[in-house]
Short mmCIF file of C-alpha atoms in Angstrom, two decimals:
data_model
loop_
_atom_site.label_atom_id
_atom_site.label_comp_id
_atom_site.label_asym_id
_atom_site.label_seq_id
_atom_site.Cartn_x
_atom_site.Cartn_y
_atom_site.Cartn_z
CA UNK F 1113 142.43 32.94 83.82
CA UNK F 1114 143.09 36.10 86.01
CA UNK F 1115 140.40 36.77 88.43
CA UNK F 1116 138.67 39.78 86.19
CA UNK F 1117 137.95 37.27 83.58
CA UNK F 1118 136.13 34.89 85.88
CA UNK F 1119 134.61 37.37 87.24
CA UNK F 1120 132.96 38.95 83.77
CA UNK F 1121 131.82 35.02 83.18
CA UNK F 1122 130.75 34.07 86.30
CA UNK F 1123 128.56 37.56 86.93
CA UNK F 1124 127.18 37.25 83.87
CA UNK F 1125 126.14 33.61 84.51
CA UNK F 1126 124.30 34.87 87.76
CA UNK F 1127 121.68 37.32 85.91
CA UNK F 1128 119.01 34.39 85.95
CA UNK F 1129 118.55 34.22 89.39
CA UNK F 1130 115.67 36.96 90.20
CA UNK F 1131 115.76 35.61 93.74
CA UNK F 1132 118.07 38.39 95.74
CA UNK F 1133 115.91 40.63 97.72
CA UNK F 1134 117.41 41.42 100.78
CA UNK F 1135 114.58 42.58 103.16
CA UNK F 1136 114.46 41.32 106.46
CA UNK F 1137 117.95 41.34 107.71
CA UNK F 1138 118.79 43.05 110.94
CA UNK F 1139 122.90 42.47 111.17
CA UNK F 1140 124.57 45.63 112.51
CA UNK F 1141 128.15 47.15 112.34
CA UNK F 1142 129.97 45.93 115.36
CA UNK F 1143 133.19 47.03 114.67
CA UNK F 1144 134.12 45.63 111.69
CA UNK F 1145 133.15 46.36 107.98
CA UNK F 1146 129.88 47.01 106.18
CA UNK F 1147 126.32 47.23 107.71
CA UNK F 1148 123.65 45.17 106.33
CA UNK F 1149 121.32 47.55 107.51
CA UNK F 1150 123.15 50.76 105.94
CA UNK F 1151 122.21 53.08 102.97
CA UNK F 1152 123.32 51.79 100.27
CA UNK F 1153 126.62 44.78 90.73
CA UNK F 1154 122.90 44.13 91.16
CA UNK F 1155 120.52 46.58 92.97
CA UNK F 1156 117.96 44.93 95.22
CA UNK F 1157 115.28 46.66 97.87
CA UNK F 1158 115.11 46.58 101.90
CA UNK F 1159 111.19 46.44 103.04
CA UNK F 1160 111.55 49.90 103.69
CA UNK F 1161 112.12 50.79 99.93
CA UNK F 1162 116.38 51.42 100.35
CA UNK F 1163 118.42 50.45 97.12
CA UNK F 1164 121.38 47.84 98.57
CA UNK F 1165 123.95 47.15 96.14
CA UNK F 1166 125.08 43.69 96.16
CA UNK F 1167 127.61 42.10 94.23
CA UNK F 1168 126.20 39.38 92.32
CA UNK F 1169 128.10 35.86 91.00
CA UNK F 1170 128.11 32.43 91.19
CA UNK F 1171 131.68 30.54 92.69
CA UNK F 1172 131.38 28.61 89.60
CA UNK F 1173 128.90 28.37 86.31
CA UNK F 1174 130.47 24.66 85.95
CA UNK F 1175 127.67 22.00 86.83
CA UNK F 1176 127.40 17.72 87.04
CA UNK F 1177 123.82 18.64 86.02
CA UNK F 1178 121.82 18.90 82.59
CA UNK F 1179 118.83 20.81 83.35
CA UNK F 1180 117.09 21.91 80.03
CA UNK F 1181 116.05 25.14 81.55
CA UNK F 1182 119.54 26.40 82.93
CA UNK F 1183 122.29 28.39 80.75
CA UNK F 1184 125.02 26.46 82.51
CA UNK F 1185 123.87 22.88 82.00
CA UNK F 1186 126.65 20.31 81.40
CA UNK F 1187 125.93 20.21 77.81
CA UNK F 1188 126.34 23.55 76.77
CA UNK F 1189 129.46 25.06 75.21
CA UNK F 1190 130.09 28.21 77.22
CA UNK F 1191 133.25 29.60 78.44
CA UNK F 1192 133.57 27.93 82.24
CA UNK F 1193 135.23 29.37 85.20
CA UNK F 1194 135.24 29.09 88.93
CA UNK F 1195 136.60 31.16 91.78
CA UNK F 1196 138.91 30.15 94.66
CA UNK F 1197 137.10 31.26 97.94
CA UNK F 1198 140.15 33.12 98.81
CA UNK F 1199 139.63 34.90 95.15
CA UNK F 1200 135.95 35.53 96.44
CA UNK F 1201 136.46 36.91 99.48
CA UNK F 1202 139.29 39.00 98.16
CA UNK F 1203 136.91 40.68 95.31
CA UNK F 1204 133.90 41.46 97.88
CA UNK F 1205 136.22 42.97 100.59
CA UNK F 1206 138.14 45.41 97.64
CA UNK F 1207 134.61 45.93 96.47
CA UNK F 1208 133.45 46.72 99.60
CA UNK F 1209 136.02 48.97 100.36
CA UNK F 1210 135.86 50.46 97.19
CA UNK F 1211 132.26 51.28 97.97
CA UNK F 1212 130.71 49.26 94.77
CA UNK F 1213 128.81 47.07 96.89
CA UNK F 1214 127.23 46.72 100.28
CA UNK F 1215 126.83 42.70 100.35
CA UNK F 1216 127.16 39.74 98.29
CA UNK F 1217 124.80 37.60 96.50
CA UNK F 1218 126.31 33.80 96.01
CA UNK F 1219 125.10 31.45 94.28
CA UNK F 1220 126.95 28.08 92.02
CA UNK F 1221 126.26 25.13 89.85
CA UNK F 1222 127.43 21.85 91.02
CA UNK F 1223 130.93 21.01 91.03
CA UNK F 1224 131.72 17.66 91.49
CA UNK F 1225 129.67 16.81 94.37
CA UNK F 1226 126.82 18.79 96.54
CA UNK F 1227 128.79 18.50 99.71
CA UNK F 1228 131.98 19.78 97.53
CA UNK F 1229 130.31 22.65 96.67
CA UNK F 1230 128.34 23.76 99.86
CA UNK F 1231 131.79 23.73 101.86
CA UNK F 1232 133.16 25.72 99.03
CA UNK F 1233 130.03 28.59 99.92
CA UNK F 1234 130.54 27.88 103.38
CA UNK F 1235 133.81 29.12 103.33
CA UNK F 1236 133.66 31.73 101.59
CA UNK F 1237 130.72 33.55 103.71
CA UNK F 1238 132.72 32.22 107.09
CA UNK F 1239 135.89 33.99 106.25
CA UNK F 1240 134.00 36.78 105.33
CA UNK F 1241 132.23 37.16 108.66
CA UNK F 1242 135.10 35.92 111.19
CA UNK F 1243 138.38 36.45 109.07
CA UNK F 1244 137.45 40.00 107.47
CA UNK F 1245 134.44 40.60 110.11
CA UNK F 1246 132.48 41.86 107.19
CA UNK F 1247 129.06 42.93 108.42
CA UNK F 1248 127.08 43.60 104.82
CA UNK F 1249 124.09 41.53 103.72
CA UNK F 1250 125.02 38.24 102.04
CA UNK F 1251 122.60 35.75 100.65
CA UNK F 1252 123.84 32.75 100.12
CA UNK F 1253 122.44 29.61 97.71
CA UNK F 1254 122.17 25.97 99.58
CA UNK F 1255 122.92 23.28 97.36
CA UNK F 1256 120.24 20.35 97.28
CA UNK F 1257 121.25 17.44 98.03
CA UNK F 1258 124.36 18.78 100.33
CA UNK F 1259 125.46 17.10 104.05
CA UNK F 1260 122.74 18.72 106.87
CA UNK F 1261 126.22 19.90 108.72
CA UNK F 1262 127.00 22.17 105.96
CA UNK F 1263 123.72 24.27 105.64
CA UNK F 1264 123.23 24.51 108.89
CA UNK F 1265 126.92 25.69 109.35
CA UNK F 1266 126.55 28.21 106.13
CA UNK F 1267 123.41 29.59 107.60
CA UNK F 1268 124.81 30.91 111.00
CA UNK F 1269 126.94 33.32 108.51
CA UNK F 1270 124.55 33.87 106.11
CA UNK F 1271 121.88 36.55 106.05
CA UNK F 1272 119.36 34.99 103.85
CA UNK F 1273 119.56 31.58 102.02
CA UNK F 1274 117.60 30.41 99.21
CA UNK F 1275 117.00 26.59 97.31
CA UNK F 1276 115.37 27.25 93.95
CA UNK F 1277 112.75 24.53 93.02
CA UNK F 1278 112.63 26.23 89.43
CA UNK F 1279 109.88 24.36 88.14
CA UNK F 1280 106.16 24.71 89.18
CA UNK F 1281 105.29 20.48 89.39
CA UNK F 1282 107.64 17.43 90.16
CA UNK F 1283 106.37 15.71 87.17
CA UNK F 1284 107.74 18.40 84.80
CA UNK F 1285 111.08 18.93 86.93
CA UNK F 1286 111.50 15.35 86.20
CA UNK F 1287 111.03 15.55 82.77
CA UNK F 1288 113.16 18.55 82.36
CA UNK F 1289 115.98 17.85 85.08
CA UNK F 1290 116.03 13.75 85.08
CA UNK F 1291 118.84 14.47 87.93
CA UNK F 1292 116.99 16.22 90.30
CA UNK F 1293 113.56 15.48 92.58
CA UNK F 1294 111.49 17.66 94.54
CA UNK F 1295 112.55 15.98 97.91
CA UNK F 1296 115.90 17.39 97.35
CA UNK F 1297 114.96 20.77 97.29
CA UNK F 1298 112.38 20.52 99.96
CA UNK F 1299 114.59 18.63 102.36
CA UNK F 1300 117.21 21.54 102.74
CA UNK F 1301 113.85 24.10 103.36
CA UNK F 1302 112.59 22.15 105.93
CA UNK F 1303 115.68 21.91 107.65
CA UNK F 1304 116.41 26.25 107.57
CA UNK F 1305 112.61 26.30 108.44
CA UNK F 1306 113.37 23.59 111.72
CA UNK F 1307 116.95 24.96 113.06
CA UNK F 1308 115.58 28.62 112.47
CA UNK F 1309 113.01 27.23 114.78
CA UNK F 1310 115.37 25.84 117.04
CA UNK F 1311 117.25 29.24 117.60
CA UNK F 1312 114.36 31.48 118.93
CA UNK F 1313 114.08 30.30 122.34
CA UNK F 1314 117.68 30.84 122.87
CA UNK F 1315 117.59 34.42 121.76
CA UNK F 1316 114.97 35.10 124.28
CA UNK F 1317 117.08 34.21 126.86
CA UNK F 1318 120.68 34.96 125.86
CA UNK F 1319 121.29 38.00 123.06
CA UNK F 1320 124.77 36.34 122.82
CA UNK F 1321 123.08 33.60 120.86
CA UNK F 1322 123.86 33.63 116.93
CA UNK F 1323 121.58 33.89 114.04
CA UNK F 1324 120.51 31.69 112.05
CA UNK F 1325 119.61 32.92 108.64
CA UNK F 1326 117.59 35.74 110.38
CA UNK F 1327 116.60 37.12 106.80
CA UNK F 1328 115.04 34.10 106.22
CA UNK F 1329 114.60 31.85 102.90
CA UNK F 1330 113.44 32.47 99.76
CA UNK F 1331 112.94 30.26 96.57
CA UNK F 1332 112.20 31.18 92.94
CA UNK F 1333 109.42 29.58 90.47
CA UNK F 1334 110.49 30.01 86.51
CA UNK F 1335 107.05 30.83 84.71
CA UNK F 1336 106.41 29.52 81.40
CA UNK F 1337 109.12 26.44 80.85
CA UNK F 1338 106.18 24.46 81.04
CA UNK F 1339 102.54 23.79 80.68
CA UNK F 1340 102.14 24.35 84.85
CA UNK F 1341 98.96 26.79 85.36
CA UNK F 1342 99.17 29.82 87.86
CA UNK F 1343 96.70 27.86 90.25
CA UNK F 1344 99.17 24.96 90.27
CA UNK F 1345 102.22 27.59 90.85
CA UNK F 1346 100.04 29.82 93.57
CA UNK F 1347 98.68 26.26 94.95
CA UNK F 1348 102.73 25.44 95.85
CA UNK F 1349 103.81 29.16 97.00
CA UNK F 1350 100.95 29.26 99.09
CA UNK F 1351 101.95 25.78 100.90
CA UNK F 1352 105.67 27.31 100.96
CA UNK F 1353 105.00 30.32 103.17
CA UNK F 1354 102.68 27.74 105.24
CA UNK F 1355 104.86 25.46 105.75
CA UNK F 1356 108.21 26.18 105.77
CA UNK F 1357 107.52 29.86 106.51
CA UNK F 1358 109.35 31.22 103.54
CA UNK F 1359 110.12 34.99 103.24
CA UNK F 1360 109.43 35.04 99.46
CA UNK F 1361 108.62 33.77 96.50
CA UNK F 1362 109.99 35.06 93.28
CA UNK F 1363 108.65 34.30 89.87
CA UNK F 1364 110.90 34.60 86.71
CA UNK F 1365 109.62 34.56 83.45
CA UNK F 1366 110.86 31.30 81.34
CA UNK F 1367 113.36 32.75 79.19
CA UNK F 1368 114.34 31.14 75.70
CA UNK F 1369 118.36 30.50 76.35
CA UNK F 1370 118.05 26.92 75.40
CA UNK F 1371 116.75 27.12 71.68
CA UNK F 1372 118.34 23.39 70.83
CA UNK F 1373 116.18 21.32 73.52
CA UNK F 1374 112.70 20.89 71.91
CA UNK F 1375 111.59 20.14 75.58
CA UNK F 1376 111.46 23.81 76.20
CA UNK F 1377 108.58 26.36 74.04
CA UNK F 1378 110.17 28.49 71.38
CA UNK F 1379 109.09 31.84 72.82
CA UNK F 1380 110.49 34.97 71.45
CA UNK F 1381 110.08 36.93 74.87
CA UNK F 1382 109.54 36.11 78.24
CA UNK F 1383 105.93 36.10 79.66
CA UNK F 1384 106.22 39.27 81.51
CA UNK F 1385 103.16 40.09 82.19
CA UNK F 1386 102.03 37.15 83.61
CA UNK F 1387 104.91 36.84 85.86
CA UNK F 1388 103.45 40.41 87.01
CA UNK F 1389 100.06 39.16 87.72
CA UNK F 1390 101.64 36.12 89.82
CA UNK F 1391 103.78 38.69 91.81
CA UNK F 1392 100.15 40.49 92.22
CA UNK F 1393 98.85 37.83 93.42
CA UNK F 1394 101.52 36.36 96.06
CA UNK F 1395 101.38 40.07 97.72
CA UNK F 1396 97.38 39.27 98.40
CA UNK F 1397 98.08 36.41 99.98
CA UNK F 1398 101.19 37.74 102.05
CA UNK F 1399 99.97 41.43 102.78
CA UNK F 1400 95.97 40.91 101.92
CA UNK F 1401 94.98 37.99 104.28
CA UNK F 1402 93.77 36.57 101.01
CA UNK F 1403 93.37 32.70 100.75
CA UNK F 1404 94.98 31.01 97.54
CA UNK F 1405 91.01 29.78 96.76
CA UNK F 1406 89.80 33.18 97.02
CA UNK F 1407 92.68 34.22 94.07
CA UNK F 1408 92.15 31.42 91.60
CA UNK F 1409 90.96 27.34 91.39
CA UNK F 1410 90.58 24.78 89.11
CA UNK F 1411 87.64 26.99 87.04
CA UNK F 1412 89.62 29.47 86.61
CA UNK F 1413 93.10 28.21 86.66
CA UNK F 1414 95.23 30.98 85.06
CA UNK F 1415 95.19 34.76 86.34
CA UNK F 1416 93.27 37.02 83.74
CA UNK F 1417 96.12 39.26 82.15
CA UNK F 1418 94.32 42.36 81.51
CA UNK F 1419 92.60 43.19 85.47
CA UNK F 1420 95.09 42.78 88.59
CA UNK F 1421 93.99 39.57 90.38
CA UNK F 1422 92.25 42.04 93.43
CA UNK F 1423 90.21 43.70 90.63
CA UNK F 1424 89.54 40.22 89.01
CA UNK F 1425 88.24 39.10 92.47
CA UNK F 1426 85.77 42.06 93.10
CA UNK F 1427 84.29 41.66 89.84
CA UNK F 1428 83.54 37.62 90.73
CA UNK F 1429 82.22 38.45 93.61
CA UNK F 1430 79.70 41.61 93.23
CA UNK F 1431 77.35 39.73 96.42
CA UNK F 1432 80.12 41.74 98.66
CA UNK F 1433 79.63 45.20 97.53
CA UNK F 1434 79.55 48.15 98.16
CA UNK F 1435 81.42 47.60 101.59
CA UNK F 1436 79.90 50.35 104.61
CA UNK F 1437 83.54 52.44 105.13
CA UNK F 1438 82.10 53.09 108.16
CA UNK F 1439 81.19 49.91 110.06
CA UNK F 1440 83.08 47.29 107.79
CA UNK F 1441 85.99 45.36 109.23
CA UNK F 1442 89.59 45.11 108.37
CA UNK F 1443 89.13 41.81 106.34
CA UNK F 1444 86.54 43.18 104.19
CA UNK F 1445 88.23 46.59 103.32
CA UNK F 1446 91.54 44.67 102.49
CA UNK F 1447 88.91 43.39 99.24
CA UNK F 1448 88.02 46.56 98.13
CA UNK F 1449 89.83 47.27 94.90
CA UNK F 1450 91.69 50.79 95.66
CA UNK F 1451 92.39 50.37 98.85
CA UNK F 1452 95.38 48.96 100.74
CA UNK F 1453 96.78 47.52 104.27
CA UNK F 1454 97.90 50.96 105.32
CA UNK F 1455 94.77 52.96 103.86
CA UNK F 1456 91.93 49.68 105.38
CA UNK F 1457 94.31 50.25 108.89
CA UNK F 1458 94.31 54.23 108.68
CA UNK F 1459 90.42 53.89 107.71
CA UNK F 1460 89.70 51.68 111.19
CA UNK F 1461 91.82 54.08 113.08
CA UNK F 1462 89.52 57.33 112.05
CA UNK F 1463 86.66 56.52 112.02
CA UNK F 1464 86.53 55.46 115.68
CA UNK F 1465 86.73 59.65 115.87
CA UNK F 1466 84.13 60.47 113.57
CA UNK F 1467 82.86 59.90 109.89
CA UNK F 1468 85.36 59.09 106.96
CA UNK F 1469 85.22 61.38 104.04
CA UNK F 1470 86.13 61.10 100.74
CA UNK F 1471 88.58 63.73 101.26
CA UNK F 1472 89.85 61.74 103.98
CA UNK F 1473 89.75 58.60 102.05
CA UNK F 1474 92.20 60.47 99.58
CA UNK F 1475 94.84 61.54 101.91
CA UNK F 1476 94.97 58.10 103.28
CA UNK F 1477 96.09 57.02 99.84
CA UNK F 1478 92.79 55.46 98.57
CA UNK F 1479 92.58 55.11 94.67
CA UNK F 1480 88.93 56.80 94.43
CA UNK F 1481 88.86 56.68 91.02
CA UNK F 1482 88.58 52.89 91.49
CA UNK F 1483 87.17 52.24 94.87
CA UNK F 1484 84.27 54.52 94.55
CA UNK F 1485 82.35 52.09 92.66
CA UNK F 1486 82.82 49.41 95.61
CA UNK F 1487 81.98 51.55 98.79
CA UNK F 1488 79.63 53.44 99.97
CA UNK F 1489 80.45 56.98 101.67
CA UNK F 1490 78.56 60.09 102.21
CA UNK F 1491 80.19 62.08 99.59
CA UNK F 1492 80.73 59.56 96.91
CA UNK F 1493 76.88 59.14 95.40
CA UNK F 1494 77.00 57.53 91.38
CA UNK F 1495 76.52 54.38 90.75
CA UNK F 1496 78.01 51.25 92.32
CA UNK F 1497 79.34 47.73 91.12
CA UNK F 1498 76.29 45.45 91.46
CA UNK F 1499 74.08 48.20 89.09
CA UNK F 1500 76.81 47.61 86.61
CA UNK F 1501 76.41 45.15 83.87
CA UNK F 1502 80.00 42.64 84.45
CA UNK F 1503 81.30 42.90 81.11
CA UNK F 1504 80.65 46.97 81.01
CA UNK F 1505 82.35 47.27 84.70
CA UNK F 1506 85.16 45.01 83.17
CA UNK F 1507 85.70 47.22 80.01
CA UNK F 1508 85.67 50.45 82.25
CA UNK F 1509 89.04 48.68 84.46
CA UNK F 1510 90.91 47.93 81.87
CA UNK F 1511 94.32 49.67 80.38
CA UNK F 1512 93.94 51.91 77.21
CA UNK F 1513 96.18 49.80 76.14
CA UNK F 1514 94.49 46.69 76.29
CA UNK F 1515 90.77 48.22 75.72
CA UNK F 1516 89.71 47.36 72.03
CA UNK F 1517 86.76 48.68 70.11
CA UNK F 1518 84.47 45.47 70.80
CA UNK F 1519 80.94 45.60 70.66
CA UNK F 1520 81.13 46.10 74.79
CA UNK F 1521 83.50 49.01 74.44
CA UNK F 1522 80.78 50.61 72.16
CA UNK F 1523 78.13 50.02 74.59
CA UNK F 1524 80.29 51.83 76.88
CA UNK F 1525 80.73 54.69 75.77
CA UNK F 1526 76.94 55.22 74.61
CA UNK F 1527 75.93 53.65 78.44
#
């Protein structure tokens, strides 16, 4: 098999992994090729909103494991191929050059052994870096279950690495992947979280000092494989980012590859919209200063699908509003439905020279149309949240789309 037809399979087998963002890194050009910081065959997004082109494949889509979730489990009969890392460092340097890509996304199943494997990666990203002094953003898979040595070597080339945990609760990995445990996957994440740790104080003292996975680590959840609620999956992202300081969390919806295990649901599309309400969520408690109690619990353990979880949590909580724009603090204002980290920040920020108008509110990139019902401002007079009934105020938030002509939607319109 040439290297184009490995490379058709083995891209192809990489589409499952949603887990390639590649905010965060800082590598520059030094001389030799690619920039992981420049302008930029999967398209993925910097924090500051730049489109980076990264060439995305697994070394191999063989695997010693039989995962019911995964495309490439042992069992299945699918064509099989695997690179050389020579072949895989020759395709992203000709891609590179040919100005298809601008880094590399690598990922693999299992082949023959976790430490086998991990030194194949390894290689592959260190003769990138110090053969080819290739300079472009690479994110790079560690293998559960592989020697300490070999991560920690892979991550002083990589940008960003990543272990997937995949599913939401051990008891339910167990039953779906009989191979694999949770301490596994957790083992290699403390270990990036500890030697990442172990590099800072000697970059304050000596630049010269290499980087160890300064993009950090990410991991991805698969939604819906199971009967895991969103408090359970929210309850374990949250503990993630506090304890192994993860980057990001990514949430793929369950998708129905697998249609011969009857351990998996038979779901005709992926749940999509609940995967967006999780990804709502996570940004609260990354970017809101929201608490994973505040989001959901055990009453409530599943998002609501029709309001955004911020929305969801201003109608719970009516006691809170309206919020004073003028005197309240940044905590508070990062609740207000409308109104986000840069608006609550440009809000403290003006008013220290004088009253905030709704005009003002508007060019800071407040959503009026939502937030005027949960703040109180000289110019915005009407009606406010607590002299709503709930299920009217609920009905007025939703989509068209998901409104219906129910009894409350009558009321509504006569109210």
């Amino acid at each position: 098999m040439d290297k184009f037809e490995k490379l058709k399979i083995l891209a192809s087998a990489a589409k499952y992994d949603v887990s390639c963002a590649t905010s965060g890194s800082q590598r520059e050009n030094s001389g030799g090729l690619g920039s992981a910081v420049s302008a930029g065959i999967c398209h993925s997004f910097a924090d500051d909103g730049r489109c980076i082109s990264l060439l995305k494949v697994l070394f191999t889509n063989q695997c010693i494991y039989d995962c019911a979730y995964c495309i490439n489990r042992r069992t299945n009969d699918i064509p099989r191929a695997a690179f050389t890392p020579e072949e895989l460092v020759d395709i992203t340097i000709n891609f590179y050059r040919r100005n298809y890509i601008e880094g590399l996304f690598l990922s693999s199943g299992v082949i023959r052994n976790p430490d086998f494997t991990m030194a194949r990666l390894t290689k592959v990203v260190k003769d990138l870096r110090q053969v080819h002094r290739f300079n472009g953003y690479i994110h790079l898979k560690a293998i559960p279950g592989a020697d300490d040595a070999l991560i920690r070597e892979a991550g002083l080339y990589a940008d960003r690495m990543s272990v997937n945990i995949e599913i939401p609760s051990e008891e339910n990995l167990k039953y779906l992947a009989p191979e694999k445990d949770y301490n596994s996957v957790l083992k290699p994440m403390h270990l990036i979280n500890e030697t990442q740790q172990e590099y800072l104080p000697a970059r304050r003292t000596a630049r010269n000092t290499p980087r160890f996975v300064p993009a950090g680590q990410s991991t991805q959840l698969i939604i819906g494989a199971t009967a895991d609620t969103d408090n359970q999956v929210l309850h374990l992202a949250s503990s993630l980012y506090n304890e192994n300081r993860l980057k990001r969390v990514y949430y793929s919806g369950y998708i129905h590859t697998n249609t011969a295990d009857s351990r998996l649901p038979a779901i005709d599309v992926p749940p999509l919209r609940r995967e967006n309400r999780l990804y709502q969520a996570d940004w609260l408690m990354r970017f809101y200063e929201f608490k994973v109690d505040e989001i959901i619990d055990e009453s409530h353990p599943d998002l609501d699908l029709e309001l955004d979880p911020k929305l969801a949590y201003a109608l719970r909580h009516p006691e809170l509003f309206p919020v004073d724009i003028q005197s309240a603090d940044l905590h508070l204002l990062l609740r207000v439905p409308g109104i986000g980290p840069k608006s609550a920040r440009l809000i403290l920020s003006a008013r220290r020279y004088g009253h905030v108008s709704s005009y003002l509110l508007k060019k800071m990139g407040v959503v009026l149309k939502r937030a005027r019902f949960f703040i109180t401002c000289r110019e915005l007079a009407g009606r406010k949240a607590p002299d709503f009934q709930p299920n009217h105020l609920r009905m007025m938030f939703l989509d068209k789309s998901a409104r219906k002509l129910t009894p409350d939607a009558v009321q509504l319109k006569l109210f």
